[in-house]
CSV table of C-alpha atoms in Angstrom, one decimal:
chain,number,residue,atom,x,y,z
C,153,THR,CA,66.5,-89.1,52.3
C,154,LYS,CA,66.9,-88.4,55.9
C,155,SER,CA,63.5,-90.0,56.6
C,156,ASP,CA,64.9,-93.2,55.4
C,157,GLN,CA,67.8,-93.0,57.7
C,158,LYS,CA,68.1,-93.2,61.5
C,159,PRO,CA,71.0,-91.9,63.7
C,160,ILE,CA,73.5,-94.5,65.4
C,161,PHE,CA,75.7,-94.1,68.3
C,162,LEU,CA,78.7,-93.4,66.1
C,163,TRP,CA,80.4,-90.1,65.3
C,164,LYS,CA,82.9,-89.3,62.5
C,165,CYS,CA,85.3,-86.7,63.5
C,166,LYS,CA,87.7,-85.2,60.9
C,167,LYS,CA,90.6,-82.8,61.2
C,168,GLY,CA,92.9,-82.5,58.1
C,169,THR,CA,94.0,-85.9,57.1
C,170,GLN,CA,93.0,-87.4,60.6
C,171,THR,CA,89.7,-89.3,60.9
C,172,ILE,CA,88.3,-90.6,64.1
C,173,TYR,CA,85.3,-92.8,64.4
C,174,LEU,CA,83.9,-92.4,68.0
C,175,LEU,CA,81.7,-95.2,69.0
C,176,GLY,CA,79.8,-95.4,72.3
C,177,THR,CA,79.6,-98.8,73.6
C,178,ILE,CA,77.4,-100.8,76.2
C,179,HIS,CA,79.4,-103.1,78.4
C,180,VAL,CA,76.6,-105.8,78.7
C,181,ALA,CA,74.2,-107.1,76.2
C,182,LYS,CA,71.7,-109.8,75.3
C,183,PRO,CA,72.4,-112.5,72.7
C,184,GLY,CA,69.7,-110.8,70.3
C,185,PHE,CA,71.5,-107.5,70.3
C,186,TYR,CA,73.5,-108.2,67.2
C,187,PRO,CA,74.3,-107.5,64.5
C,188,LEU,CA,75.7,-104.0,64.9
C,189,PRO,CA,74.7,-101.6,62.2
C,190,LEU,CA,76.8,-102.1,59.1
C,191,GLU,CA,78.2,-98.6,59.4
C,192,MET,CA,79.8,-99.6,62.6
C,193,GLN,CA,81.3,-102.6,61.2
C,194,LYS,CA,82.6,-100.8,58.2
C,195,ALA,CA,84.1,-98.0,60.4
C,196,LEU,CA,86.0,-100.7,62.4
C,197,ALA,CA,87.2,-102.4,59.2
C,198,THR,CA,88.7,-99.1,57.8
C,199,SER,CA,90.3,-98.2,61.1
C,200,LYS,CA,94.0,-99.1,61.4
C,201,ILE,CA,93.9,-98.7,65.3
C,202,LEU,CA,91.2,-99.6,67.8
C,203,PHE,CA,91.3,-97.6,71.1
C,204,VAL,CA,89.4,-99.2,74.1
C,205,GLU,CA,89.1,-98.6,77.7
C,206,ALA,CA,90.9,-101.9,78.4
C,207,ASP,CA,91.5,-104.9,76.5
C,208,ALA,CA,89.2,-107.4,78.4
C,209,LEU,CA,90.2,-110.2,76.1
C,210,GLN,CA,93.8,-110.0,77.3
C,211,LEU,CA,93.3,-110.2,81.0
C,212,ASN,CA,95.8,-112.0,83.2
C,213,GLN,CA,93.3,-113.6,85.5
C,214,GLU,CA,95.9,-114.4,88.1
C,215,LYS,CA,97.3,-110.8,88.1
C,216,LEU,CA,93.8,-109.5,88.3
C,217,THR,CA,92.9,-111.6,91.3
C,218,GLU,CA,96.1,-110.4,93.0
C,219,ASN,CA,95.2,-106.8,92.3
C,220,LEU,CA,91.7,-107.3,93.5
C,221,LYS,CA,92.7,-108.8,96.7
C,222,ARG,CA,95.2,-105.8,97.2
C,223,VAL,CA,92.7,-103.1,96.9
C,224,GLY,CA,89.2,-104.8,97.4
C,225,VAL,CA,89.6,-107.3,100.1
C,226,TYR,CA,89.8,-106.5,104.0
C,227,PRO,CA,92.8,-107.7,105.8
C,228,PRO,CA,92.4,-110.6,108.3
C,229,GLY,CA,90.8,-109.6,111.5
C,230,THR,CA,88.1,-107.3,110.0
C,231,ASN,CA,85.2,-107.7,107.6
C,232,LEU,CA,82.4,-105.7,105.8
C,233,SER,CA,79.9,-105.7,108.7
C,234,GLU,CA,82.3,-103.8,110.8
C,235,HIS,CA,82.5,-101.0,108.3
C,236,LEU,CA,78.9,-100.4,107.7
C,237,SER,CA,76.3,-98.3,109.5
C,238,ALA,CA,73.1,-99.9,110.9
C,239,THR,CA,71.1,-98.7,107.9
C,240,THR,CA,73.3,-100.1,105.2
C,241,LYS,CA,73.7,-103.4,107.2
C,242,ASP,CA,70.0,-103.8,107.3
C,243,ALA,CA,69.5,-103.1,103.7
C,244,LEU,CA,72.2,-105.7,102.8
C,245,ASN,CA,70.5,-108.3,105.2
C,246,GLN,CA,67.1,-107.8,103.7
C,247,PHE,CA,68.7,-108.4,100.3
C,248,VAL,CA,70.4,-111.6,101.2
C,249,GLU,CA,67.4,-112.9,102.9
C,250,TRP,CA,65.4,-112.1,99.7
C,251,SER,CA,68.0,-113.6,97.4
C,252,GLY,CA,68.6,-116.8,99.5
C,253,GLU,CA,72.4,-116.0,99.7
C,254,SER,CA,74.5,-116.0,102.8
C,255,LEU,CA,76.0,-112.7,104.2
C,256,SER,CA,79.2,-114.5,104.9
C,257,MET,CA,80.1,-114.6,101.0
C,258,TYR,CA,80.3,-110.8,101.0
C,259,GLN,CA,82.2,-110.2,104.4
C,260,PRO,CA,85.8,-110.4,103.0
C,261,TYR,CA,85.0,-107.5,100.5
C,262,LYS,CA,85.0,-103.8,100.7
C,263,PRO,CA,81.7,-102.0,99.8
C,264,TRP,CA,82.8,-100.9,96.3
C,265,VAL,CA,83.4,-104.5,95.5
C,266,VAL,CA,80.1,-105.8,96.9
C,267,SER,CA,78.4,-103.0,95.0
C,268,GLN,CA,79.8,-104.4,91.7
C,269,ILE,CA,79.0,-107.9,92.5
C,270,LEU,CA,75.3,-107.1,93.5
C,271,THR,CA,74.9,-105.0,90.2
C,272,SER,CA,76.6,-107.5,88.0
C,273,ALA,CA,74.3,-110.4,89.4
C,274,ALA,CA,71.2,-108.2,88.9
C,275,LEU,CA,72.2,-107.7,85.2
C,276,ARG,CA,72.8,-111.5,84.7
C,277,ARG,CA,69.4,-112.3,86.1
C,278,ALA,CA,67.9,-109.8,83.6
C,279,GLY,CA,69.6,-111.5,80.7
C,280,TYR,CA,72.6,-109.1,80.3
C,281,LYS,CA,75.9,-110.6,80.0
C,282,SER,CA,79.3,-109.0,79.9
C,283,GLU,CA,80.7,-111.5,77.6
C,284,LEU,CA,78.2,-110.3,74.9
C,285,GLY,CA,79.1,-106.4,75.5
C,286,ILE,CA,79.9,-104.3,72.5
C,287,ASP,CA,83.6,-103.7,73.6
C,288,ARG,CA,84.2,-107.4,73.6
C,289,HIS,CA,82.5,-107.9,70.3
C,290,LEU,CA,84.7,-105.2,68.7
C,291,LEU,CA,87.8,-106.5,70.4
C,292,ALA,CA,87.2,-110.1,69.1
C,293,THR,CA,86.6,-108.7,65.6
C,294,ALA,CA,90.0,-106.6,65.9
C,295,HIS,CA,92.0,-109.3,67.4
C,296,ASP,CA,90.8,-112.0,64.6
C,297,SER,CA,91.8,-109.3,61.8
C,298,GLY,CA,95.1,-108.5,63.4
C,299,LYS,CA,94.2,-104.9,64.0
C,300,LYS,CA,96.3,-102.7,66.3
C,301,ILE,CA,94.6,-102.3,69.6
C,302,ILE,CA,95.5,-99.6,72.1
C,303,PRO,CA,94.0,-99.7,75.7
C,304,LEU,CA,93.5,-96.3,77.0
C,305,GLU,CA,93.6,-97.5,80.6
C,306,SER,CA,94.6,-100.8,82.5
C,307,ILE,CA,92.4,-102.9,84.6
C,308,GLU,CA,94.6,-102.2,87.4
C,309,SER,CA,94.2,-98.4,87.2
C,310,GLN,CA,90.3,-98.9,87.0
C,311,LEU,CA,90.4,-101.0,90.3
C,312,THR,CA,92.7,-98.5,91.9
C,313,LEU,CA,90.3,-95.7,91.0
C,314,MET,CA,87.3,-97.6,92.2
C,315,SER,CA,89.0,-98.3,95.6
C,316,SER,CA,90.3,-94.8,96.1
C,317,PHE,CA,87.1,-93.3,97.6
C,318,ASP,CA,86.9,-93.3,101.4
C,319,ASP,CA,84.9,-95.6,103.6
C,320,ALA,CA,82.0,-93.2,103.9
C,321,THR,CA,81.6,-92.9,100.0
C,322,GLN,CA,81.9,-96.4,99.3
C,323,GLU,CA,79.1,-97.1,101.8
C,324,LYS,CA,76.9,-94.6,100.0
C,325,GLN,CA,77.7,-96.2,96.8
C,326,LEU,CA,76.8,-99.7,98.3
C,327,LEU,CA,73.5,-98.5,99.8
C,328,GLY,CA,72.6,-96.8,96.5
C,329,SER,CA,73.3,-100.1,94.5
C,330,ILE,CA,71.1,-102.1,96.9
C,331,LEU,CA,68.3,-99.7,96.7
C,332,ALA,CA,68.5,-99.6,93.0
C,333,LEU,CA,68.6,-103.3,92.3
C,334,ARG,CA,64.9,-103.6,91.4
C,335,GLU,CA,65.4,-100.8,88.8
C,336,VAL,CA,68.4,-102.2,87.2
C,337,LYS,CA,66.6,-104.0,84.3
C,338,ASN,CA,64.6,-100.9,83.6
C,339,GLN,CA,67.6,-98.7,83.5
C,340,LEU,CA,69.5,-101.0,81.2
C,341,GLU,CA,66.5,-101.1,78.9
C,342,ASN,CA,66.4,-97.3,78.8
C,343,LEU,CA,70.1,-97.2,78.2
C,344,GLU,CA,69.8,-99.7,75.4
C,345,ASN,CA,66.9,-97.9,73.7
C,346,SER,CA,68.7,-94.7,73.8
C,347,TRP,CA,71.7,-96.4,72.2
C,348,LYS,CA,69.7,-98.2,69.6
C,349,ASN,CA,67.9,-94.9,68.7
C,350,GLY,CA,71.3,-93.0,68.4
C,351,ASP,CA,69.9,-90.5,70.9
C,352,PRO,CA,72.8,-88.9,72.8
C,353,ASN,CA,70.5,-86.3,74.5
C,354,SER,CA,68.3,-89.1,75.8
C,355,LEU,CA,71.3,-90.9,77.1
C,356,GLU,CA,72.6,-87.8,78.7
C,357,ALA,CA,69.3,-87.2,80.4
C,358,PHE,CA,69.3,-90.7,81.5
C,359,CYS,CA,72.8,-90.3,83.1
C,360,ASN,CA,71.8,-86.9,84.6
C,361,GLU,CA,68.7,-88.6,86.1
C,362,LEU,CA,70.8,-91.1,87.9
C,363,GLY,CA,73.1,-88.4,88.7
C,364,ASP,CA,70.5,-86.2,90.2
C,365,LYS,CA,70.1,-88.7,93.0
C,366,SER,CA,73.7,-88.1,93.9
C,367,ASN,CA,74.2,-84.5,93.1
C,368,LYS,CA,72.8,-83.5,96.4
C,369,ASP,CA,75.7,-85.5,97.9
C,370,LYS,CA,79.1,-84.0,97.3
C,371,ASP,CA,80.8,-87.3,97.9
C,372,LEU,CA,78.8,-89.1,95.3
C,373,GLU,CA,79.1,-86.1,93.0
C,374,ALA,CA,83.0,-86.4,93.3
C,375,VAL,CA,82.6,-90.2,92.4
C,376,ARG,CA,80.7,-89.1,89.1
C,377,VAL,CA,83.4,-86.6,88.3
C,378,ALA,CA,86.4,-89.1,88.9
C,379,ILE,CA,84.6,-91.9,87.0
C,380,LEU,CA,83.4,-89.7,84.0
C,381,ASP,CA,84.8,-86.2,83.7
C,382,LYS,CA,88.4,-86.8,84.8
C,383,ARG,CA,88.6,-90.0,82.8
C,384,ASN,CA,87.3,-88.6,79.8
C,385,GLN,CA,90.2,-86.0,79.6
C,386,SER,CA,92.8,-88.7,80.5
C,387,MET,CA,91.5,-91.0,77.8
C,388,LEU,CA,91.6,-88.1,75.3
C,389,ASN,CA,95.1,-87.3,76.3
C,390,GLU,CA,96.2,-90.9,75.7
C,391,VAL,CA,94.6,-90.9,72.3
C,392,LYS,CA,96.4,-87.7,71.4
C,393,LYS,CA,99.7,-89.4,72.3
C,394,ASN,CA,99.1,-92.3,69.9
C,395,LEU,CA,97.0,-90.7,67.1
C,396,PRO,CA,98.6,-91.1,63.7
C,397,GLU,CA,99.3,-87.8,61.7
C,398,SER,CA,97.0,-89.2,59.0
C,399,GLY,CA,94.5,-92.1,58.5
C,400,THR,CA,91.5,-93.6,60.3
C,401,VAL,CA,91.2,-94.8,63.8
C,402,MET,CA,88.2,-95.8,66.0
C,403,ILE,CA,87.7,-95.0,69.8
C,404,ALA,CA,85.3,-97.4,71.4
C,405,VAL,CA,84.4,-96.6,75.0
C,406,GLY,CA,81.4,-96.5,77.2
C,407,ALA,CA,78.5,-94.5,75.8
C,408,ALA,CA,78.4,-92.3,78.9
C,409,HIS,CA,81.9,-91.0,78.0
C,410,LEU,CA,80.7,-89.5,74.8
C,411,VAL,CA,77.8,-87.2,76.0
C,412,GLY,CA,77.5,-84.0,78.1
C,413,PRO,CA,79.5,-80.9,78.1
C,414,LYS,CA,82.6,-82.7,79.3
C,415,GLY,CA,82.0,-85.8,77.1
C,416,LEU,CA,84.4,-86.9,74.3
C,417,ILE,CA,82.2,-85.5,71.6
C,418,ALA,CA,82.4,-81.9,73.0
C,419,LYS,CA,86.2,-82.4,73.8
C,420,LEU,CA,87.0,-83.4,70.1
C,421,LYS,CA,85.1,-80.4,69.0
C,422,GLU,CA,87.4,-78.3,71.3
C,423,GLU,CA,90.2,-80.0,69.5
C,424,GLN,CA,89.0,-78.5,66.2
C,425,PHE,CA,87.6,-81.8,64.9
C,426,SER,CA,84.6,-81.5,62.7
C,427,VAL,CA,82.0,-84.0,64.3
C,428,GLU,CA,79.0,-85.6,62.4
C,429,GLN,CA,76.8,-88.3,63.6
C,430,GLU,CA,76.6,-91.4,61.4
C,431,SER,CA,73.2,-93.0,60.3
C,432,THR,CA,71.9,-96.3,59.0
C,433,PRO,CA,69.1,-97.1,56.7
C,434,VAL,CA,65.7,-97.6,58.3
C,435,LYS,CA,64.6,-101.2,58.2
C,436,LYS,CA,61.2,-101.6,56.9
C,437,LEU,CA,59.1,-104.4,57.9
C,438,ALA,CA,57.8,-106.7,55.3
C,439,ASN,CA,54.0,-107.3,55.0
C,440,ASN,CA,54.3,-110.9,54.2
C,441,ILE,CA,56.0,-114.0,55.6
C,442,ASN,CA,59.4,-114.8,54.1
C,443,LEU,CA,61.3,-117.9,54.6
C,444,GLY,CA,64.4,-117.0,52.8
C,445,GLY,CA,65.4,-115.5,49.5
C,446,SER,CA,66.9,-112.1,49.4
C,447,ASN,CA,65.7,-111.1,52.9
C,448,LEU,CA,67.9,-113.4,54.9
C,449,LYS,CA,69.1,-111.9,58.2
C,450,SER,CA,72.8,-111.7,58.7
C,451,LEU,CA,73.9,-112.7,62.2
C,452,TYR,CA,77.2,-111.6,63.6
C,453,PHE,CA,78.6,-113.6,66.7
C,454,PRO,CA,80.3,-112.0,69.6
C,455,GLU,CA,83.4,-114.2,69.1
C,456,GLY,CA,83.8,-112.5,65.6
C,457,LEU,CA,84.9,-115.7,64.0
C,458,PHE,CA,82.2,-116.2,61.2
C,459,ARG,CA,78.6,-115.4,60.3
C,460,ILE,CA,75.6,-117.3,59.4
C,461,MET,CA,72.2,-116.2,57.8
C,462,PHE,CA,68.8,-117.1,59.1
C,463,PRO,CA,65.4,-116.2,57.5
C,464,SER,CA,64.6,-114.2,60.8
C,465,GLU,CA,65.5,-113.8,64.4
C,466,PRO,CA,66.4,-117.2,65.9
C,467,GLU,CA,66.3,-118.4,69.5
C,468,VAL,CA,69.7,-118.3,71.1
C,469,LYS,CA,71.2,-120.3,73.9
C,470,TYR,CA,74.7,-119.6,75.4
C,471,GLU,CA,76.4,-121.9,78.0
C,472,THR,CA,79.9,-122.0,79.2
C,473,VAL,CA,81.2,-125.2,80.8
C,474,ASN,CA,84.7,-125.4,82.0
C,475,GLY,CA,85.8,-122.6,79.7
C,476,ILE,CA,84.2,-124.0,76.7
C,477,ARG,CA,81.4,-122.0,75.2
C,478,MET,CA,78.5,-123.9,73.6
C,479,VAL,CA,76.1,-121.8,71.4
C,480,ASP,CA,72.9,-122.9,69.8
C,481,TYR,CA,70.8,-121.0,67.2
C,482,ALA,CA,67.4,-122.4,66.3
C,483,TYR,CA,64.9,-121.1,63.9
C,484,SER,CA,61.4,-122.8,63.6
C,485,ASN,CA,59.8,-122.8,60.2
C,486,LEU,CA,57.1,-124.7,58.3
C,487,GLY,CA,59.2,-127.8,57.8
C,488,GLY,CA,60.6,-128.2,61.2
C,489,VAL,CA,63.4,-126.5,63.0
C,490,MET,CA,66.7,-125.3,61.5
C,491,THR,CA,69.5,-125.4,64.1
C,492,MET,CA,73.2,-124.2,63.8
C,493,SER,CA,75.3,-125.1,66.9
C,494,TYR,CA,79.0,-124.3,67.5
C,495,ILE,CA,81.6,-124.6,70.2
C,496,VAL,CA,84.4,-122.1,71.0
C,497,LEU,CA,87.5,-124.1,72.2
C,498,PRO,CA,89.8,-122.8,74.9
C,499,ALA,CA,93.1,-121.5,73.6
C,500,SER,CA,94.9,-124.7,74.2
C,501,LEU,CA,94.5,-128.1,75.6
C,502,PRO,CA,98.1,-129.0,76.7
C,503,SER,CA,97.6,-132.2,78.6
C,504,THR,CA,96.3,-135.7,77.4
C,505,GLU,CA,94.0,-135.6,80.5
C,506,ARG,CA,92.6,-132.2,79.7
C,507,GLN,CA,92.0,-133.5,76.0
C,508,ARG,CA,90.2,-136.4,77.3
C,509,GLN,CA,87.9,-134.4,79.6
C,510,PHE,CA,87.3,-132.1,76.6
C,511,MET,CA,86.3,-134.9,74.3
C,512,GLN,CA,83.9,-136.4,77.1
C,513,LEU,CA,82.4,-133.0,77.4
C,514,ILE,CA,81.8,-132.7,73.7
C,515,ALA,CA,80.3,-136.2,73.6
C,516,SER,CA,77.8,-135.5,76.3
C,517,ALA,CA,76.8,-132.1,74.9
C,518,ILE,CA,76.2,-133.8,71.6
């Protein structure tokens, strides 16, 4: 019955012999966020193409650095402080005094880059990590299974968009980011709750609430239109170019791109797709302590390489050293502690010296 089901942030869109699973993602998450609902996993498994905003697992770091320098770094002879008003400089100075950082580390970058750095750092302090984002989880699973992946954008185009706003608008973005730093954790928790409850109306209201602070400012409203509304249409156009005449595909993009009158849910309806939100069985809490048996919890890892089962939610530790990820899952029970540890190796260890360093690292970790 419906009372035994709860909605999830996944929509099944059908038109003739075409089926699109539309999944709203969150770009950062905590280790305990997984596993995703089984319906999402099945939808990905049955899709022959995964459309994403960009394939973050196939980044060319050298090219990314070059592009960031091109559009996000000031040329020699000028710096951030010279392009900020007294109000924004004062806010930034107060932040670096509080954080114990040095203002000099931000001086080479344009305001939009500093805004991204500050927000990302605040998210990591709150326990949210980009490497655990739903996008990366889906991409890892798709790559592992050899599924076709089509990026709807490039990292370069995203950087170009963010850098396209004029100096005054970028400064407004930066000041807004600084003033909102204390609210970042609460904002992400609200977003996460809306996502977990499969509640597009709540997520739209959340986005509008953030937008209301900017709607009074035409420059910041133009930013919202460029980042959401215009990209929604361009992503849909790219999907239509590559959509097979029949079969099943998945579109997995940021949840904010799905909601609202110009979101992808509304746009697919305009394209004559029937759109129905998917649901998952409600998990009922047991009244007794269970140390195993049929109620083992299935845990899926962001790397998408394998799964393991524990009696209940374990403690999770992630650490990346020299490009090598070390993960520990520990569960305490009456007999002691059950621990599962694994290491994700880099793609290759070409040199003998690199192999030796790797073995030393493993030995010290163990």
